[in-house]
PDB file of C-alpha atoms in Angstrom:
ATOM      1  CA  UNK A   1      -2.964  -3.767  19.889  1.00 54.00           C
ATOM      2  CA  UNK A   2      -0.368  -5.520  17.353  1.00 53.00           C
ATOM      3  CA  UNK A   3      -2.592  -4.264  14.413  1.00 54.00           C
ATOM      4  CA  UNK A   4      -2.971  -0.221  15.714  1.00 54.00           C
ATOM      5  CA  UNK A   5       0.702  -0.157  16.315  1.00 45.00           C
ATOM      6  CA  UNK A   6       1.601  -1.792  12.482  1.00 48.00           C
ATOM      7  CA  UNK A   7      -0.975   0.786  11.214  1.00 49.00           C
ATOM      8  CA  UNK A   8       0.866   3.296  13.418  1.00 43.00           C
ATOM      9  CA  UNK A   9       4.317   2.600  12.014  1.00 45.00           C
ATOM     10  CA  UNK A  10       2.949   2.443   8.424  1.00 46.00           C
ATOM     11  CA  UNK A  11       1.435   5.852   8.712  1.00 49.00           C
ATOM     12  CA  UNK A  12       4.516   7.563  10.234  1.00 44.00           C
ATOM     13  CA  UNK A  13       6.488   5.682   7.418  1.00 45.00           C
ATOM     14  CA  UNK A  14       4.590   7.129   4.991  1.00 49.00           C
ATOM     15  CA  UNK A  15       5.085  10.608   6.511  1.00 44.00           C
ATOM     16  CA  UNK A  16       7.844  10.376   6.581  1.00 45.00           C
ATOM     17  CA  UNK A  17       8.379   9.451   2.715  1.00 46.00           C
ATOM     18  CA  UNK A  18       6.086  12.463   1.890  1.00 45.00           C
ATOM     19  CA  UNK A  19       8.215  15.694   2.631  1.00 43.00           C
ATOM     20  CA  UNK A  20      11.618  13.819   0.905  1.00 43.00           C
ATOM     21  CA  UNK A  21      12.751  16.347  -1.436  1.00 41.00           C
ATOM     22  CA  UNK A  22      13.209  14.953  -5.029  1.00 40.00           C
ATOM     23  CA  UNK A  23      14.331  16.671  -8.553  1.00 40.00           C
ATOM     24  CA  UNK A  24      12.871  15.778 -11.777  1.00 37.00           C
ATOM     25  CA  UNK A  25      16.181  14.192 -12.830  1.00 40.00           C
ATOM     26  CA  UNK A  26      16.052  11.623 -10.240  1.00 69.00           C
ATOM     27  CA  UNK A  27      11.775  10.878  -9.976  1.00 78.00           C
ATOM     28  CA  UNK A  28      10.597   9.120 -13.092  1.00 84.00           C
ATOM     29  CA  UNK A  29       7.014  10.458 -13.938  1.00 84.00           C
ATOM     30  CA  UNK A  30       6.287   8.649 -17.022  1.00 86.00           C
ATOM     31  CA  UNK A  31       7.600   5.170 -15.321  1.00 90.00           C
ATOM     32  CA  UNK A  32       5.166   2.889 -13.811  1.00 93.00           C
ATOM     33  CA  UNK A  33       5.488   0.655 -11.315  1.00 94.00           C
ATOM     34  CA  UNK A  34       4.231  -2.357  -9.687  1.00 96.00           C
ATOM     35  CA  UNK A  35       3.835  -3.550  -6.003  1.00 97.00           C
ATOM     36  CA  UNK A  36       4.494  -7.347  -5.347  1.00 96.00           C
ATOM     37  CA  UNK A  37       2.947  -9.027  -2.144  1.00 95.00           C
ATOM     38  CA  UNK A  38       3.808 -12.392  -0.497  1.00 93.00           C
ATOM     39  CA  UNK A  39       1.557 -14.100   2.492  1.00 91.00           C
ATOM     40  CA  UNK A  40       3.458 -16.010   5.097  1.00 87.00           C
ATOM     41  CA  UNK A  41       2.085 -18.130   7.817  1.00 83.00           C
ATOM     42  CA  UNK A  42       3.954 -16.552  10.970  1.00 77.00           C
ATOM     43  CA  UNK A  43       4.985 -19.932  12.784  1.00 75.00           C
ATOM     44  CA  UNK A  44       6.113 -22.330   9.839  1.00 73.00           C
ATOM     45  CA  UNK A  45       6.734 -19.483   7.357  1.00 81.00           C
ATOM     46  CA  UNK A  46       4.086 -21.462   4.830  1.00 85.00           C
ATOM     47  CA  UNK A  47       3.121 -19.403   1.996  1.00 89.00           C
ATOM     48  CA  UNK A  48      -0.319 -18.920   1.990  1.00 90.00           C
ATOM     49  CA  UNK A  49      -2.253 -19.398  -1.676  1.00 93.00           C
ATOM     50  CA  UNK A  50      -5.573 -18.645  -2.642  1.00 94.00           C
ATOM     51  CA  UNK A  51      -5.859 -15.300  -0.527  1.00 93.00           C
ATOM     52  CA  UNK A  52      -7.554 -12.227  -2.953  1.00 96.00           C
ATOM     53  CA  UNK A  53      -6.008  -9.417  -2.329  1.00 96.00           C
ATOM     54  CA  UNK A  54      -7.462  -6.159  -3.557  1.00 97.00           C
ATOM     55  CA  UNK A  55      -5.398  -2.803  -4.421  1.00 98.00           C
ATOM     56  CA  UNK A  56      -7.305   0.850  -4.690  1.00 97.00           C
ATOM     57  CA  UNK A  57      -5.529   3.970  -6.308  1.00 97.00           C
ATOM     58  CA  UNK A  58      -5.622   6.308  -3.447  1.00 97.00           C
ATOM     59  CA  UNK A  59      -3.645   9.007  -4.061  1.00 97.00           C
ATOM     60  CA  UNK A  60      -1.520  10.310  -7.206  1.00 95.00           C
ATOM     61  CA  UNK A  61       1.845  11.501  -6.775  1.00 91.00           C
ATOM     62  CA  UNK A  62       3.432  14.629  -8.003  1.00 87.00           C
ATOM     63  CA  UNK A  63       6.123  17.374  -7.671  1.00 79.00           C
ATOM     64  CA  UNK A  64       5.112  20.812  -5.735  1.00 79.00           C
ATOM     65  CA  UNK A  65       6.772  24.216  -6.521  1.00 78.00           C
ATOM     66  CA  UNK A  66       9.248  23.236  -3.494  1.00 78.00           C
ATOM     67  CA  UNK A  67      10.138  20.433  -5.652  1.00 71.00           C
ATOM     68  CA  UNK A  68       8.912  17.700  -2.620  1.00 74.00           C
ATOM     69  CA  UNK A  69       6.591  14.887  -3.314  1.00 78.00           C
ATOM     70  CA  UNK A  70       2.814  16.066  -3.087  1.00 86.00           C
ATOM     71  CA  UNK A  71      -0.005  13.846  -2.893  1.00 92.00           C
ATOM     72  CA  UNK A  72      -3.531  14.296  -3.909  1.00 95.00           C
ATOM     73  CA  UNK A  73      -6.657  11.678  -3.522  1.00 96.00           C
ATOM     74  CA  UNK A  74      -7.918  10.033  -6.481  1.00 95.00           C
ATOM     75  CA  UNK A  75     -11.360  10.746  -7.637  1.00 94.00           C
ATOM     76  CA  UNK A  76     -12.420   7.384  -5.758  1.00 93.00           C
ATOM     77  CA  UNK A  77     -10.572   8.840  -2.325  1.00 96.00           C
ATOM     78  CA  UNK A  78     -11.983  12.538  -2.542  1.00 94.00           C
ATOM     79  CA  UNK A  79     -15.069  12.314  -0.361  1.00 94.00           C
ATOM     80  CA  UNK A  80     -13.182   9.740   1.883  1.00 94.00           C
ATOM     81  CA  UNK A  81     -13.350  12.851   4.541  1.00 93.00           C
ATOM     82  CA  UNK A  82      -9.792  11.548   5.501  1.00 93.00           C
ATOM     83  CA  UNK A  83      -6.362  13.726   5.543  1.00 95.00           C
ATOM     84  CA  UNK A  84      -3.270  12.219   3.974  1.00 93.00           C
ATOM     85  CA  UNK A  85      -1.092  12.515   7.308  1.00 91.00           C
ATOM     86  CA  UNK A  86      -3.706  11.284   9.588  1.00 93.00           C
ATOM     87  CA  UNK A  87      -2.396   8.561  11.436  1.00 93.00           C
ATOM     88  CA  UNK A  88      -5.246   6.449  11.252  1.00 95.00           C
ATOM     89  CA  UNK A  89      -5.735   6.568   7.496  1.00 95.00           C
ATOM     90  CA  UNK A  90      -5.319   2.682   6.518  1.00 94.00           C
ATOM     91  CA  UNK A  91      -8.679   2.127   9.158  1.00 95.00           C
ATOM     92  CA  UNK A  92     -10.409   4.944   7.997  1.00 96.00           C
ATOM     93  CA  UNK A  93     -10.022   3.845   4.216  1.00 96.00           C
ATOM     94  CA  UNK A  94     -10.489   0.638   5.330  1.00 95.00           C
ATOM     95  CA  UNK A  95     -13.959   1.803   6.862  1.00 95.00           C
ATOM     96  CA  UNK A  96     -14.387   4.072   3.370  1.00 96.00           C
ATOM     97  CA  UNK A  97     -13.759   0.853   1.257  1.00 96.00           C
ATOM     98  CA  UNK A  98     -16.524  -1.242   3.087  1.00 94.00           C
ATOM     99  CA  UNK A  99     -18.773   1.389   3.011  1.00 95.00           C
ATOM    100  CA  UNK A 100     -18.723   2.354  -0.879  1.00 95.00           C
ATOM    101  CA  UNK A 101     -18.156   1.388  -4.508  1.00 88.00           C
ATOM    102  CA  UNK A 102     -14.445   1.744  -4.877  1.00 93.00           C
ATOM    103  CA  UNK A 103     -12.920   0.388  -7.623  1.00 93.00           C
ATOM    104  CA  UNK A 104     -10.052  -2.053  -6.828  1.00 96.00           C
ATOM    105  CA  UNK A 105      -7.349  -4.698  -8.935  1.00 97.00           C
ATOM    106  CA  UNK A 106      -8.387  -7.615  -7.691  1.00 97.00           C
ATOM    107  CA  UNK A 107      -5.381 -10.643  -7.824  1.00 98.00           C
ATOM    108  CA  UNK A 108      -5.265 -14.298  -5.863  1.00 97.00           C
ATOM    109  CA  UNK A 109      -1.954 -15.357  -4.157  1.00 95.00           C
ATOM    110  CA  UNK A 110      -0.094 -18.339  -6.306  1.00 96.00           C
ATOM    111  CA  UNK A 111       1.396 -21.325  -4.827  1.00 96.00           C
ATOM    112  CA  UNK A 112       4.368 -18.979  -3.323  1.00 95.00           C
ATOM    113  CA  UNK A 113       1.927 -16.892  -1.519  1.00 93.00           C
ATOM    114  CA  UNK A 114       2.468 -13.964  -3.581  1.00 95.00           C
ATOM    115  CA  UNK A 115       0.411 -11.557  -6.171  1.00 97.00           C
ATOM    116  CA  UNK A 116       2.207  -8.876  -8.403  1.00 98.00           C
ATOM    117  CA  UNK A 117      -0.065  -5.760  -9.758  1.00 98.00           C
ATOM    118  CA  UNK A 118       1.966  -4.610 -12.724  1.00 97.00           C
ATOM    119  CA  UNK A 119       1.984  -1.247 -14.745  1.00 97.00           C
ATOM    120  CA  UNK A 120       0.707   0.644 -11.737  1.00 97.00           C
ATOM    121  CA  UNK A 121       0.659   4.983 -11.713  1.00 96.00           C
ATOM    122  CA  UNK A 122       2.798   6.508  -9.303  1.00 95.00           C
ATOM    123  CA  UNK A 123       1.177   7.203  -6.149  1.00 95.00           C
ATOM    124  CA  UNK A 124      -0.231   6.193  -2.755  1.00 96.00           C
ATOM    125  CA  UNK A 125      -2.207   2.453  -2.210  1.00 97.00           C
ATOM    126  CA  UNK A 126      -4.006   1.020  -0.299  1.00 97.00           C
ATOM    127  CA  UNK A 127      -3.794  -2.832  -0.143  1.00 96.00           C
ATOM    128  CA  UNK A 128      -6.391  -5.075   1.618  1.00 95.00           C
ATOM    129  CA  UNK A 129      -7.359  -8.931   2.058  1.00 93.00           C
ATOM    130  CA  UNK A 130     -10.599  -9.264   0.766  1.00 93.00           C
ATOM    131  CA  UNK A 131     -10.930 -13.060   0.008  1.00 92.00           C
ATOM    132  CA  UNK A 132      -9.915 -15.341   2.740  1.00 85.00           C
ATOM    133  CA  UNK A 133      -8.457 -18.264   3.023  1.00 87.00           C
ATOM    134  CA  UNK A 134      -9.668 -21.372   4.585  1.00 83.00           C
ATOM    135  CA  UNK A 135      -7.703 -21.925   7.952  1.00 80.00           C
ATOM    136  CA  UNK A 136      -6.312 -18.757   8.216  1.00 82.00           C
ATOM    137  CA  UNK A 137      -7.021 -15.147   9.104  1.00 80.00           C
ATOM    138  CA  UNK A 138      -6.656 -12.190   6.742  1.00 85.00           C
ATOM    139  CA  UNK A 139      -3.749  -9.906   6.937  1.00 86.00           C
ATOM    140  CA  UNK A 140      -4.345  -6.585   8.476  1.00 88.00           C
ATOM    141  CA  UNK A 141      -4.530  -3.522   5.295  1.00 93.00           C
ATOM    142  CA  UNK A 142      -1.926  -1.777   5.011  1.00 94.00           C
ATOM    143  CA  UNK A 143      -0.178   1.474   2.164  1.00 95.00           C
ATOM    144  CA  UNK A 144       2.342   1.272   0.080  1.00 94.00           C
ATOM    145  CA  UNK A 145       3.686   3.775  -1.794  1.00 92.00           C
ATOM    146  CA  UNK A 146       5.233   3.492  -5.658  1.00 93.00           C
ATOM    147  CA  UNK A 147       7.702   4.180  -5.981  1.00 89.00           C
ATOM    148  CA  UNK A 148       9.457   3.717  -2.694  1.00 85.00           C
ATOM    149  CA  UNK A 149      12.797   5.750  -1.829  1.00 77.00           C
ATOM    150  CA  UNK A 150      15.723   3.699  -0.499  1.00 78.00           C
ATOM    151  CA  UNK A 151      19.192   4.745   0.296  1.00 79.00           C
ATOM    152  CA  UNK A 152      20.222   4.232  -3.571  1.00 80.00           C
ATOM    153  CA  UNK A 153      17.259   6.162  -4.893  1.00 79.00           C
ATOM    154  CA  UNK A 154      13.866   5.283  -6.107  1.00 84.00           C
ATOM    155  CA  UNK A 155      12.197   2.052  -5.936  1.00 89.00           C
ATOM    156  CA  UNK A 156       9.457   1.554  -8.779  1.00 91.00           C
ATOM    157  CA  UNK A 157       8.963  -2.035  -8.242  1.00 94.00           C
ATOM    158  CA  UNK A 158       8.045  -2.491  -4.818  1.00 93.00           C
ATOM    159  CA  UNK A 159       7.954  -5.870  -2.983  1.00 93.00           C
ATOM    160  CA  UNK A 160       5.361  -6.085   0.775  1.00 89.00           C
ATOM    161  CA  UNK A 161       5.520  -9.425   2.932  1.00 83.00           C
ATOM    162  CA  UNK A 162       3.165  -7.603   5.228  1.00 79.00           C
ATOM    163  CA  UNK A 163       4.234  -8.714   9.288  1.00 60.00           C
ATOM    164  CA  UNK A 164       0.400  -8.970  10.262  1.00 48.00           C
ATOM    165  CA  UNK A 165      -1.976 -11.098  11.630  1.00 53.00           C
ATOM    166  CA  UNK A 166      -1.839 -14.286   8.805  1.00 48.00           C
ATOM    167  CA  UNK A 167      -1.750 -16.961  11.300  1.00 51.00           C
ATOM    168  CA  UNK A 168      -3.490 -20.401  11.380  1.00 54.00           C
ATOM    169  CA  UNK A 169      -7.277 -20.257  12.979  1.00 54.00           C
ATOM    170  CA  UNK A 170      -7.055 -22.652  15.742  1.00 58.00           C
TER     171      UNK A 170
END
């Protein structure tokens, strides 16, 4: 239940980031960005090395004619046979990921529990656990998108400590 309602609220977050109007003065096109991402234990707040975590391009950003934020799948995404705004998109790409050759960044968690991907396109991604770590079960996937708005404007460099399921196997 814990992991349909994150997916839920990460969906509807990313909704809701979708329709924001922007101008060209105040998105930067030609400025790449980066998403950093840090693994916690829940209970002792441990950071949690060694865990690969894989990020796929899904979707490139750009600006319509109504000057909002459009997004469009990337050439791995296009026969995904998902819909941008469909509420269960992180499972179904999830599913999509398993099921084909998608190209993905692949980076291991350092000592602080935490992998940067640098010098990243704008756009939508998809970020998922793909090497485990002993002890301890994989954080549920989740999207971010780069850049991120915030109440003082855009966000290129984009930090995640996702609130999942890393917890200690007992």
């Amino acid at each position: 239940m814990g992991r349909k309602l994150i997916s839920v609220f990460l969906i509807a977050w990313i909704l809701f980031m979708m329709p924001i109007t922007a101008f060209a003065q105040d998105f930067d096109f030609d400025r790449a960005g980066s998403i950093s991402v840090t693994l916690m234990e829940q209970v002792g707040k441990t950071p949690i090395s060694g865990a690969e975590l894989s990020l796929y391009y899904v979707a490139t950003v750009s600006l319509n004619s109504k000057n909002n934020l459009s997004y469009t799948f990337t050439n791995g995404f296009k026969t995904c046979g998902c819909a941008l705004d469909d509420p269960e998109l992180s499972a179904k790409l999830d599913a999509f990921v398993k099921e084909n050759s998608v190209y993905a960044e692949k980076l291991v968690t350092d000592s602080q529990g935490t992998v940067t991907f640098t010098n990243l396109p704008l756009g939508l991604y998809f970020v998922k656990q793909t090497g485990a770590v002993a002890g301890y079960a994989p954080c549920t996937p989740f999207l971010v998108t780069v850049p991120n708005q915030s109440a003082d404007g855009y966000v290129y460099d984009v930090n995640a400590s996702p609130k999942t399921d890393v917890a200690r196997l007992t």
